[in-house]
N, CA and C of each residue as an Amber inpcrd file, in Angstrom:
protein
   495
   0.8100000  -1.1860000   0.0000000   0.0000000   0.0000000   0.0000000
   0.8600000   1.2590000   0.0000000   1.9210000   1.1620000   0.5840000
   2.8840000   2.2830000   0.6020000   3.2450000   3.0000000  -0.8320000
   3.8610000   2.1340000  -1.5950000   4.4900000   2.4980000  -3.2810000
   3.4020000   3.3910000  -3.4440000   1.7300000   3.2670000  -3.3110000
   0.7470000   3.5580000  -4.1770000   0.4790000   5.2770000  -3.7000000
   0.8370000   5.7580000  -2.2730000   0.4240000   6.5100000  -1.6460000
   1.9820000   7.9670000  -1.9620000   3.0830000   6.8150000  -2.2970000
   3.9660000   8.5420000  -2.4010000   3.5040000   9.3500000  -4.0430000
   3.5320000   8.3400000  -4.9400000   3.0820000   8.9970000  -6.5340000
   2.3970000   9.9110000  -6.1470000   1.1940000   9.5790000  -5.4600000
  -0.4620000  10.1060000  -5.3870000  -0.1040000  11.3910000  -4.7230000
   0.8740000  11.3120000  -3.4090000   1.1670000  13.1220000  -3.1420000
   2.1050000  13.5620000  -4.0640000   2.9930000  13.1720000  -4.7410000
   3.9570000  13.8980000  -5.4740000   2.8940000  14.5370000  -6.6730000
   2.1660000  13.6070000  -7.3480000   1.1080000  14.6480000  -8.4490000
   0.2380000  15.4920000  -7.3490000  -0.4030000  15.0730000  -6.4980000
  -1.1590000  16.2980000  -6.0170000  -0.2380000  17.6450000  -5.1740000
   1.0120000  17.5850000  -5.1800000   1.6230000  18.5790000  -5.0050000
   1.7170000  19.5250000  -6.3490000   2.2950000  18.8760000  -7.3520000
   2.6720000  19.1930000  -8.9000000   1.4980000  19.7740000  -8.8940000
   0.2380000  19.6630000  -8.9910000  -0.9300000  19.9030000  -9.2500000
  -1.4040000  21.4450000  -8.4970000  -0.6850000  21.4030000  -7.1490000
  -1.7670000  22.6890000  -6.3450000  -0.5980000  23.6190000  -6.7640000
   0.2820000  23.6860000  -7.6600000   1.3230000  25.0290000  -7.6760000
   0.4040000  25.8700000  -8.4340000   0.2590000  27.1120000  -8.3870000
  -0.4860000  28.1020000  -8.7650000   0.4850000  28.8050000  -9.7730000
   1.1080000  28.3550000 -10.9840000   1.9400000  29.2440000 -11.4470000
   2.0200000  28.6530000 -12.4890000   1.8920000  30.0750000 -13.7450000
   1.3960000  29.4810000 -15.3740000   2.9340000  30.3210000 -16.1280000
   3.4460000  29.2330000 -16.5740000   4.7320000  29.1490000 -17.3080000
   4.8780000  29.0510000 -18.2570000   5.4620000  29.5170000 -19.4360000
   5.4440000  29.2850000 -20.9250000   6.4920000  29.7640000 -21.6210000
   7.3880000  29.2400000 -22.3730000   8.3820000  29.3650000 -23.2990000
   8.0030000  29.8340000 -24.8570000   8.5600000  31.0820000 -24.9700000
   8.4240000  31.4230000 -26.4710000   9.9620000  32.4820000 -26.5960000
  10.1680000  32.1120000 -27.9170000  11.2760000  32.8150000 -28.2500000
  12.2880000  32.7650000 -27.3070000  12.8640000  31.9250000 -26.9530000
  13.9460000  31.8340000 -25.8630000  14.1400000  32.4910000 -24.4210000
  12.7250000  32.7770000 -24.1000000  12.4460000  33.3120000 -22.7790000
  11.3510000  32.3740000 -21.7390000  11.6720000  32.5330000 -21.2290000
  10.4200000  31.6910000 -20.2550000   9.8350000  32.6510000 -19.1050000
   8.7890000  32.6570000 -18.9700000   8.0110000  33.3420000 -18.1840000
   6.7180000  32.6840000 -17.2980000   6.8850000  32.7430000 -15.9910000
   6.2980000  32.2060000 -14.8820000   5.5360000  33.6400000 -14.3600000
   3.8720000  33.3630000 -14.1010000   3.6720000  34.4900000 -13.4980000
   2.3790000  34.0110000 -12.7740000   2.4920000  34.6870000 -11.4780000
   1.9080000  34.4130000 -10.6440000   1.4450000  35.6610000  -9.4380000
   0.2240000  35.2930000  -9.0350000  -0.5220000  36.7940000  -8.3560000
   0.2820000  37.0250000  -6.8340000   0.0660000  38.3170000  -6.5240000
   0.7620000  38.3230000  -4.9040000   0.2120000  39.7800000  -4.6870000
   0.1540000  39.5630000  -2.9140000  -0.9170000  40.9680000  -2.2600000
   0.3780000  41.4540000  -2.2120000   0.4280000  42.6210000  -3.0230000
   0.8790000  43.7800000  -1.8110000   0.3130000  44.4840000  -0.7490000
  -0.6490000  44.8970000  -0.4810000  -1.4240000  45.6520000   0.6180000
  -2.3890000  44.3570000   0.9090000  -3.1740000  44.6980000   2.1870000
  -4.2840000  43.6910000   3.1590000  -4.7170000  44.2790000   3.7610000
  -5.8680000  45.2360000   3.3390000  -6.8320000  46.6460000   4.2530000
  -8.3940000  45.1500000   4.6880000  -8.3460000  44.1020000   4.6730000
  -9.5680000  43.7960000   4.6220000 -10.2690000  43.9240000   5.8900000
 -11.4180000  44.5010000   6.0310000 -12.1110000  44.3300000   7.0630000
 -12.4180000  43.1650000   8.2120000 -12.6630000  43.2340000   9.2460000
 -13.1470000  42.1400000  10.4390000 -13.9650000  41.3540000  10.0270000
 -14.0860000  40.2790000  10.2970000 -15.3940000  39.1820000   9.6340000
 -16.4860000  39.3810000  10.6860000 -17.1160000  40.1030000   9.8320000
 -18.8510000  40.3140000  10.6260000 -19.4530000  38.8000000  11.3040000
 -20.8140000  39.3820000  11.3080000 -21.7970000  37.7450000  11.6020000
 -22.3300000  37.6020000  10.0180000 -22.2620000  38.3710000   8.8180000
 -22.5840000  38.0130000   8.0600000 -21.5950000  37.9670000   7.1660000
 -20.6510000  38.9710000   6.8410000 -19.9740000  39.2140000   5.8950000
 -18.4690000  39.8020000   6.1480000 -17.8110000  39.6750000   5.5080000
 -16.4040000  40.4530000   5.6810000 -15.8130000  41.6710000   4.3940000
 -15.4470000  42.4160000   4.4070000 -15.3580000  43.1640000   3.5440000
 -13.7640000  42.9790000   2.7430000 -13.7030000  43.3890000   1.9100000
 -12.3160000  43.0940000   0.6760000 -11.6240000  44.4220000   0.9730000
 -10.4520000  44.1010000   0.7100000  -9.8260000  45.8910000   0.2320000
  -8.4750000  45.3470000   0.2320000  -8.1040000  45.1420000  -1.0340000
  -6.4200000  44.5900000  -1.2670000  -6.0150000  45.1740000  -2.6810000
  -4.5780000  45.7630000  -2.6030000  -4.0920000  45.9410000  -3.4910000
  -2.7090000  44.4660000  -3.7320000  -2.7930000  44.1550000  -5.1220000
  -2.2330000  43.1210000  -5.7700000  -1.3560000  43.4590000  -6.6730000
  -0.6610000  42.3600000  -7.5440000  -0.0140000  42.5790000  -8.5340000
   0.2610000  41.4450000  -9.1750000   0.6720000  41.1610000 -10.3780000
   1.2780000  40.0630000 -10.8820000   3.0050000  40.3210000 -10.8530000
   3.1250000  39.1790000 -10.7210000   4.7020000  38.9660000 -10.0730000
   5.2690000  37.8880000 -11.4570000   6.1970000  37.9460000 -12.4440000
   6.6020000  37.3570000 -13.2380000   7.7420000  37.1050000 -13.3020000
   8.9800000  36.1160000 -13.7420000   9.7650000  35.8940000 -13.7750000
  10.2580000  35.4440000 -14.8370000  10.8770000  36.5880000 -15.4450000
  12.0120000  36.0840000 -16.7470000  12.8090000  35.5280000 -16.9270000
  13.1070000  34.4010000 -17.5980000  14.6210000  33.6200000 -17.5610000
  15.2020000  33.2670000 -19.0980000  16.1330000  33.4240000 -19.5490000
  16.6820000  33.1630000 -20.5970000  17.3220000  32.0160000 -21.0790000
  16.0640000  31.0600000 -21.5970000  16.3490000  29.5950000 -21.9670000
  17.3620000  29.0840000 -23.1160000  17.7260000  30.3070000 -23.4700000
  18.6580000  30.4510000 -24.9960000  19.8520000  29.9430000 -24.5650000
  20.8200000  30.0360000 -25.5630000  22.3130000  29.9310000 -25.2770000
  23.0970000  31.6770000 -25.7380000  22.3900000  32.3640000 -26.1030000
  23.1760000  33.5330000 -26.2610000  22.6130000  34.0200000 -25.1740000
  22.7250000  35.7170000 -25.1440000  22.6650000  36.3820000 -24.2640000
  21.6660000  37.4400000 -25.0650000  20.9300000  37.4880000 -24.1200000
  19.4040000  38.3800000 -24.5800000  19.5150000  39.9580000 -24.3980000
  19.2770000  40.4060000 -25.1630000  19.5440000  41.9690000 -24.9310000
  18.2720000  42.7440000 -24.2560000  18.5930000  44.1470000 -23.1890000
  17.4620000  44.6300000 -22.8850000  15.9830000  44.9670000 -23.3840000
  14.9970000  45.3150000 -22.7670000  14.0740000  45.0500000 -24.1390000
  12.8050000  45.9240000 -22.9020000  11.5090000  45.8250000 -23.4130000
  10.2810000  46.4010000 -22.5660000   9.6840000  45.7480000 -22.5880000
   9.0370000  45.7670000 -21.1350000   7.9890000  44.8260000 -21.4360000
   6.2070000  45.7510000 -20.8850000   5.5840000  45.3870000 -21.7220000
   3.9150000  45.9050000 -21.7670000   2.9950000  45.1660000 -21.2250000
   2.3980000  45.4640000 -19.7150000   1.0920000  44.2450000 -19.2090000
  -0.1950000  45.0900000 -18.7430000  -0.9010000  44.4590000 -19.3210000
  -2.7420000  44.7010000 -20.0190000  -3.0310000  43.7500000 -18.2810000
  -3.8270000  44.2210000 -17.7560000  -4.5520000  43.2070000 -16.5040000
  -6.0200000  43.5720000 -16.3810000  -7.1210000  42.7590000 -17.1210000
  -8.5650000  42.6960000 -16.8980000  -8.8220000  42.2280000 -15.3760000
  -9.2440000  43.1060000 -14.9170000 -10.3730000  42.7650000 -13.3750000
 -11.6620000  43.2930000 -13.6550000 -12.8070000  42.0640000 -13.6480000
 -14.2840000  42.1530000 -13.4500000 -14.5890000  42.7010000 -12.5560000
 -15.2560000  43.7170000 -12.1760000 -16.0420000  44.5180000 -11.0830000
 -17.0560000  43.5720000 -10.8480000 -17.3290000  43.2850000  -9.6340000
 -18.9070000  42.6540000  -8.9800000 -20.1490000  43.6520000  -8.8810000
 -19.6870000  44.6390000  -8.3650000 -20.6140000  45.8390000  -8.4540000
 -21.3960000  46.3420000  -9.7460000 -21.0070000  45.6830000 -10.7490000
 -21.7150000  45.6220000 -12.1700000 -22.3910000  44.4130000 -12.2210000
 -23.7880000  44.2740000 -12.7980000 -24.5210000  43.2180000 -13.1280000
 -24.4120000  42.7810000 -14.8500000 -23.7950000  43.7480000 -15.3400000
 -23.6130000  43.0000000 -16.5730000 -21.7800000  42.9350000 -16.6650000
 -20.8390000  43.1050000 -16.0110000 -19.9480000  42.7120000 -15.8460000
 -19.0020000  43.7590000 -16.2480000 -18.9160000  44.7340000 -15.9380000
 -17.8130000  45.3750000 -16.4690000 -16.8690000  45.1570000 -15.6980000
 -15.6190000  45.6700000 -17.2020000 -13.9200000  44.7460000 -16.5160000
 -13.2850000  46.3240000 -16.4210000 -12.5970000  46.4930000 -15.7410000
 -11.4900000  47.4420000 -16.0850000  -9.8850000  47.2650000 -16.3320000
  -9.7900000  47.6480000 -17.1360000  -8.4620000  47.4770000 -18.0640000
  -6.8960000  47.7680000 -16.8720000  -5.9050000  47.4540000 -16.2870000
  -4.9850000  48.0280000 -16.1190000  -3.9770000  48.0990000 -16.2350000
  -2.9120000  49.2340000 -16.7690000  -1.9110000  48.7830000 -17.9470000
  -0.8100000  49.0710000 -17.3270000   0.7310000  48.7730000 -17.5080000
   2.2260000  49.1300000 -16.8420000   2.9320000  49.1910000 -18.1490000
   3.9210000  49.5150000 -18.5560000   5.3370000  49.4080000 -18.8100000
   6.4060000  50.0340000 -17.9570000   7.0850000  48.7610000 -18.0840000
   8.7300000  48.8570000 -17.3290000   9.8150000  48.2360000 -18.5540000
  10.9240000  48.3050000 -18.1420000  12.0390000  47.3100000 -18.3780000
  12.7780000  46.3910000 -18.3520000  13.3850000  45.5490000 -19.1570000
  13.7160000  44.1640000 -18.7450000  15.1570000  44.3100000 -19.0090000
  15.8690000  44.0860000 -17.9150000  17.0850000  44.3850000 -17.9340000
  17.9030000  43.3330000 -19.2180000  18.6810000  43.4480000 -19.5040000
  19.6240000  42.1030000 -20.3260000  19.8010000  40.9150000 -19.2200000
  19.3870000  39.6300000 -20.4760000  19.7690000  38.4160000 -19.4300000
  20.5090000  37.9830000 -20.5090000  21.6630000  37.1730000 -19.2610000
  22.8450000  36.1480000 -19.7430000  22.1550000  34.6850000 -19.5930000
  22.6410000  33.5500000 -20.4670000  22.1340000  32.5190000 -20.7380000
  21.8240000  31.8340000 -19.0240000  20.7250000  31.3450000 -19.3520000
  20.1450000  30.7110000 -17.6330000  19.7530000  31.8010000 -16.8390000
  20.1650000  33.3220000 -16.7810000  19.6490000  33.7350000 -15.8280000
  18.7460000  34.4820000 -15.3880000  17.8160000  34.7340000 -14.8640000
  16.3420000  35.0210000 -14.1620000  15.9470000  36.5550000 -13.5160000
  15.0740000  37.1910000 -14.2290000  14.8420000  38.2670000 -13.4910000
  13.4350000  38.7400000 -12.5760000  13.2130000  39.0750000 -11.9960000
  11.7620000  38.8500000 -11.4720000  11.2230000  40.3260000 -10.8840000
   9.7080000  40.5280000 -11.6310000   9.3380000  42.1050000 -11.2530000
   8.1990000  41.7540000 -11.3360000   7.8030000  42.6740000 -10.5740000
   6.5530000  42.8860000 -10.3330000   5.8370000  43.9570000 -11.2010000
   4.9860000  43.1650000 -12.3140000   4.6240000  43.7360000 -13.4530000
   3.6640000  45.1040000 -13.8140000   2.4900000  44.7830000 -12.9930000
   1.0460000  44.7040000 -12.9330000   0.6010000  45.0400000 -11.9540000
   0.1300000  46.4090000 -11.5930000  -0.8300000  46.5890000  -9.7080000
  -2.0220000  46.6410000 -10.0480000  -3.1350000  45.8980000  -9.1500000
  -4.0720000  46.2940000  -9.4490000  -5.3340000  46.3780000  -8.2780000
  -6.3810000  46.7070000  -8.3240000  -6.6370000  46.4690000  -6.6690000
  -8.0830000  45.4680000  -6.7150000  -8.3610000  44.8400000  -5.7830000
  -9.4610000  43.5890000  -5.5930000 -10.3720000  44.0390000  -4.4910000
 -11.2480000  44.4080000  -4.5210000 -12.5900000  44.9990000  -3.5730000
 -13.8090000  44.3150000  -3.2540000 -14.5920000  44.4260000  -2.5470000
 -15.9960000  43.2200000  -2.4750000 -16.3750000  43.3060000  -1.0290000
 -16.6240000  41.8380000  -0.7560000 -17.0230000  41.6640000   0.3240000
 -17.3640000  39.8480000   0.3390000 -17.2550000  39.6490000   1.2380000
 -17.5420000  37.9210000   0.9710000 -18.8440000  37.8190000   2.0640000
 -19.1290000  36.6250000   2.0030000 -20.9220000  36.0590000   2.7190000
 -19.7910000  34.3610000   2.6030000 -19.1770000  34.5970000   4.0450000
 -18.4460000  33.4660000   4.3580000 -17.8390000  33.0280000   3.5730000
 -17.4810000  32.2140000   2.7990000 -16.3280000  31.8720000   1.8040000
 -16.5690000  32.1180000   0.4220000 -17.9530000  32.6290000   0.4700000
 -18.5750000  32.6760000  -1.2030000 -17.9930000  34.1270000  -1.6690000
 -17.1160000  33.8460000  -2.7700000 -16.7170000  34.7560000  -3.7650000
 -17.2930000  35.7370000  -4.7240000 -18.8710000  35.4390000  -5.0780000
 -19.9290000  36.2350000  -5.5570000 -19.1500000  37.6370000  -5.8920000
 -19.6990000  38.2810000  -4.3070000 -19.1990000  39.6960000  -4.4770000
 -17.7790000  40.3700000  -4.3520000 -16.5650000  39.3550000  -5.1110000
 -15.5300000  40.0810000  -5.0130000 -14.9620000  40.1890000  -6.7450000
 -14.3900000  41.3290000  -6.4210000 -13.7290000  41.6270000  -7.9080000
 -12.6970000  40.5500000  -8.6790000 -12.8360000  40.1750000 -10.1080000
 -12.1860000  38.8800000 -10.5910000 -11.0490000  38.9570000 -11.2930000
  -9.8280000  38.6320000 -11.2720000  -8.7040000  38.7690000 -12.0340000
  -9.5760000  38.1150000 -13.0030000  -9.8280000  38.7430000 -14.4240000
 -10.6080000  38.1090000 -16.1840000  -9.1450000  37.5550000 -16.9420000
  -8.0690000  38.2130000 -16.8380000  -6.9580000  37.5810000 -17.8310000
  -5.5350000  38.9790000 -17.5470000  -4.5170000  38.3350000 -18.3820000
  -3.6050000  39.8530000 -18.4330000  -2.4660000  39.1500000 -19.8060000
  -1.8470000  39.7870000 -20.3010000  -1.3320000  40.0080000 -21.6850000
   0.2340000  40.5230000 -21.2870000   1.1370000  39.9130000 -20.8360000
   2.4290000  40.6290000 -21.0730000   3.1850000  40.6760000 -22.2370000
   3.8550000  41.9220000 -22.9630000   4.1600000  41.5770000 -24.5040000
   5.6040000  42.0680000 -23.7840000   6.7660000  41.6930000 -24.3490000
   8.2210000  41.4280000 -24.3180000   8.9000000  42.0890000 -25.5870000
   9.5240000  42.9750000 -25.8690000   9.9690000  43.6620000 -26.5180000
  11.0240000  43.5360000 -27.1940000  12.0370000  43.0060000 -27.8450000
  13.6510000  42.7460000 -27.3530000  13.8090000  43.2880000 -28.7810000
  14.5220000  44.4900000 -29.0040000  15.3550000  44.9000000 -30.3460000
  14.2360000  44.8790000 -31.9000000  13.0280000  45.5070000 -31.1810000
  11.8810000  45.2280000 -32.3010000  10.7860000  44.0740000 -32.2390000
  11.2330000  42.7880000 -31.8740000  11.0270000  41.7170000 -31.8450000
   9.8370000  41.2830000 -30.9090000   8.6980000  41.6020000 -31.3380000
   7.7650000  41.4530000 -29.9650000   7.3290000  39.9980000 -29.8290000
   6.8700000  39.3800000 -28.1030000   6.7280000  38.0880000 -28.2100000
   5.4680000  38.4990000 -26.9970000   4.1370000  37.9370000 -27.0270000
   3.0970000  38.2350000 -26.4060000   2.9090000  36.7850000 -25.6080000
   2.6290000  36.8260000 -24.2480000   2.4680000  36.1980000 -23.2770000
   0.9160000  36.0490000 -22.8030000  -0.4020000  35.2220000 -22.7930000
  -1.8530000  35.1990000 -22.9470000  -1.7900000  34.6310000 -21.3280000
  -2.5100000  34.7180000 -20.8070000  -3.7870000  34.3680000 -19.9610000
  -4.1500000  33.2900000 -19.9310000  -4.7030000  33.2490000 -21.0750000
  -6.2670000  32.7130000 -21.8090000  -5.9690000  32.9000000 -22.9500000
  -6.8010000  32.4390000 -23.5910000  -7.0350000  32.7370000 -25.5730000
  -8.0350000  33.3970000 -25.4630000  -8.9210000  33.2420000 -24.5660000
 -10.0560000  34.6050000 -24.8330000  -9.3910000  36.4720000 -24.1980000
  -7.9910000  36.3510000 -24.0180000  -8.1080000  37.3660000 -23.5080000
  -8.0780000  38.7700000 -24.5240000  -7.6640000  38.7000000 -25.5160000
  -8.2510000  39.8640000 -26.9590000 -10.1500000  39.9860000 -26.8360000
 -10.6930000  39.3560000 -26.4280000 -12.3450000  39.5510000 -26.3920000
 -12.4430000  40.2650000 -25.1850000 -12.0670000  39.7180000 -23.8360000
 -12.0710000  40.3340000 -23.1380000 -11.6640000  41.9600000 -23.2060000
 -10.2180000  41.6450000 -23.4020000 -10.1530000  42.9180000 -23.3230000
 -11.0990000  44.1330000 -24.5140000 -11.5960000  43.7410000 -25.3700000
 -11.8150000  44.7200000 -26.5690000 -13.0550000  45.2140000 -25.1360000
 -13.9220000  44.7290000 -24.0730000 -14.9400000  45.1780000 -23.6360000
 -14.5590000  46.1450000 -22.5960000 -13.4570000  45.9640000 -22.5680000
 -12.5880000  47.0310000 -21.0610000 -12.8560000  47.7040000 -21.1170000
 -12.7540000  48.9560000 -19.9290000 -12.9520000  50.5140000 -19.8110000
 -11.4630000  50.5560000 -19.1530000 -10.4930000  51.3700000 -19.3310000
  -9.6890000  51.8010000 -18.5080000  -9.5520000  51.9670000 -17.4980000
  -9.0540000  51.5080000 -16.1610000  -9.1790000  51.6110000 -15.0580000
  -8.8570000  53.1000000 -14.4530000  -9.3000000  54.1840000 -13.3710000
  -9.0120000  55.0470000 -13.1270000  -8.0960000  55.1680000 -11.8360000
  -7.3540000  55.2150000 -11.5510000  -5.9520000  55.2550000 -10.9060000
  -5.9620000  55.9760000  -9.7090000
């Protein structure tokens, strides 16, 4: 019975990592959400209130054998408002810079702020605001290489409103 029980946690570990990775053009990119701020309110008898500012946190690494030259990078982040019944998203956008990487090595920034508001009714998510998708595009010497979400995230976004800051 033993043999059968280590596999079974090693995939359900593999499984709960929260982090979407993808190789194009000799870069690899891991990105994954993280609070910066935690304003949330006390948990009532009914409800608890939201108030967090976030970000996406990504990590560049250079899977090539040359050496990658500096470059920009551009990130689009859709969040659904709850407070809308037909769903409006608001758009929120960054550019920064990506320093030069040497072969194998890794840079990591924090791309994307954006903020998450609501209120919960015990663990139910209903009324809190939804990360919808985000788009990082990578720049290097002309050469653009676009990083998806989702495949729906061009639909999404065409419905955005700009977020107000």
């Amino acid at each position: 019975m033993r043999p059968i029980f280590l596999p079974l946690i090693v995939v359900t570990l593999l499984l709960s990592i929260p982090v979407l990775a993808e190789d194009k053009n000799g870069l690899r990119v891991m990105v994954t959400k993280k609070t910066v701020d935690r304003a949330d309110g006390k948990p009532g008898s009914f409800m608890r209130e939201v108030d967090r500012s976030m970000a996406l946190k990504a990590t560049f690494k250079n899977i090539t054998n040359k050496d990658l030259p500096a470059g920009k990078i551009s990130c689009v982040i859709l969040v659904r408002r709850w407070t809308s019944e037909t769903g409006a998203t608001n758009r929120y956008t960054n550019e920064l810079t990506l320093d030069a990487l040497k072969t194998a090595q890794e840079q990591e920034l924090l791309v994307g702020d954006y903020h998450i508001g609501g209120h919960l009714h015990g663990s139910a998510t209903y009324h809190v605001d939804q990360v919808v998708g985000w788009k990082l595009t990578v720049d290097h010497e002309g050469k653009k290489t676009d990083f998806l979400s989702s495949p729906t995230f061009e639909t999404d976004n065409k419905r955005a409103n700009d977020a107000k800051n």
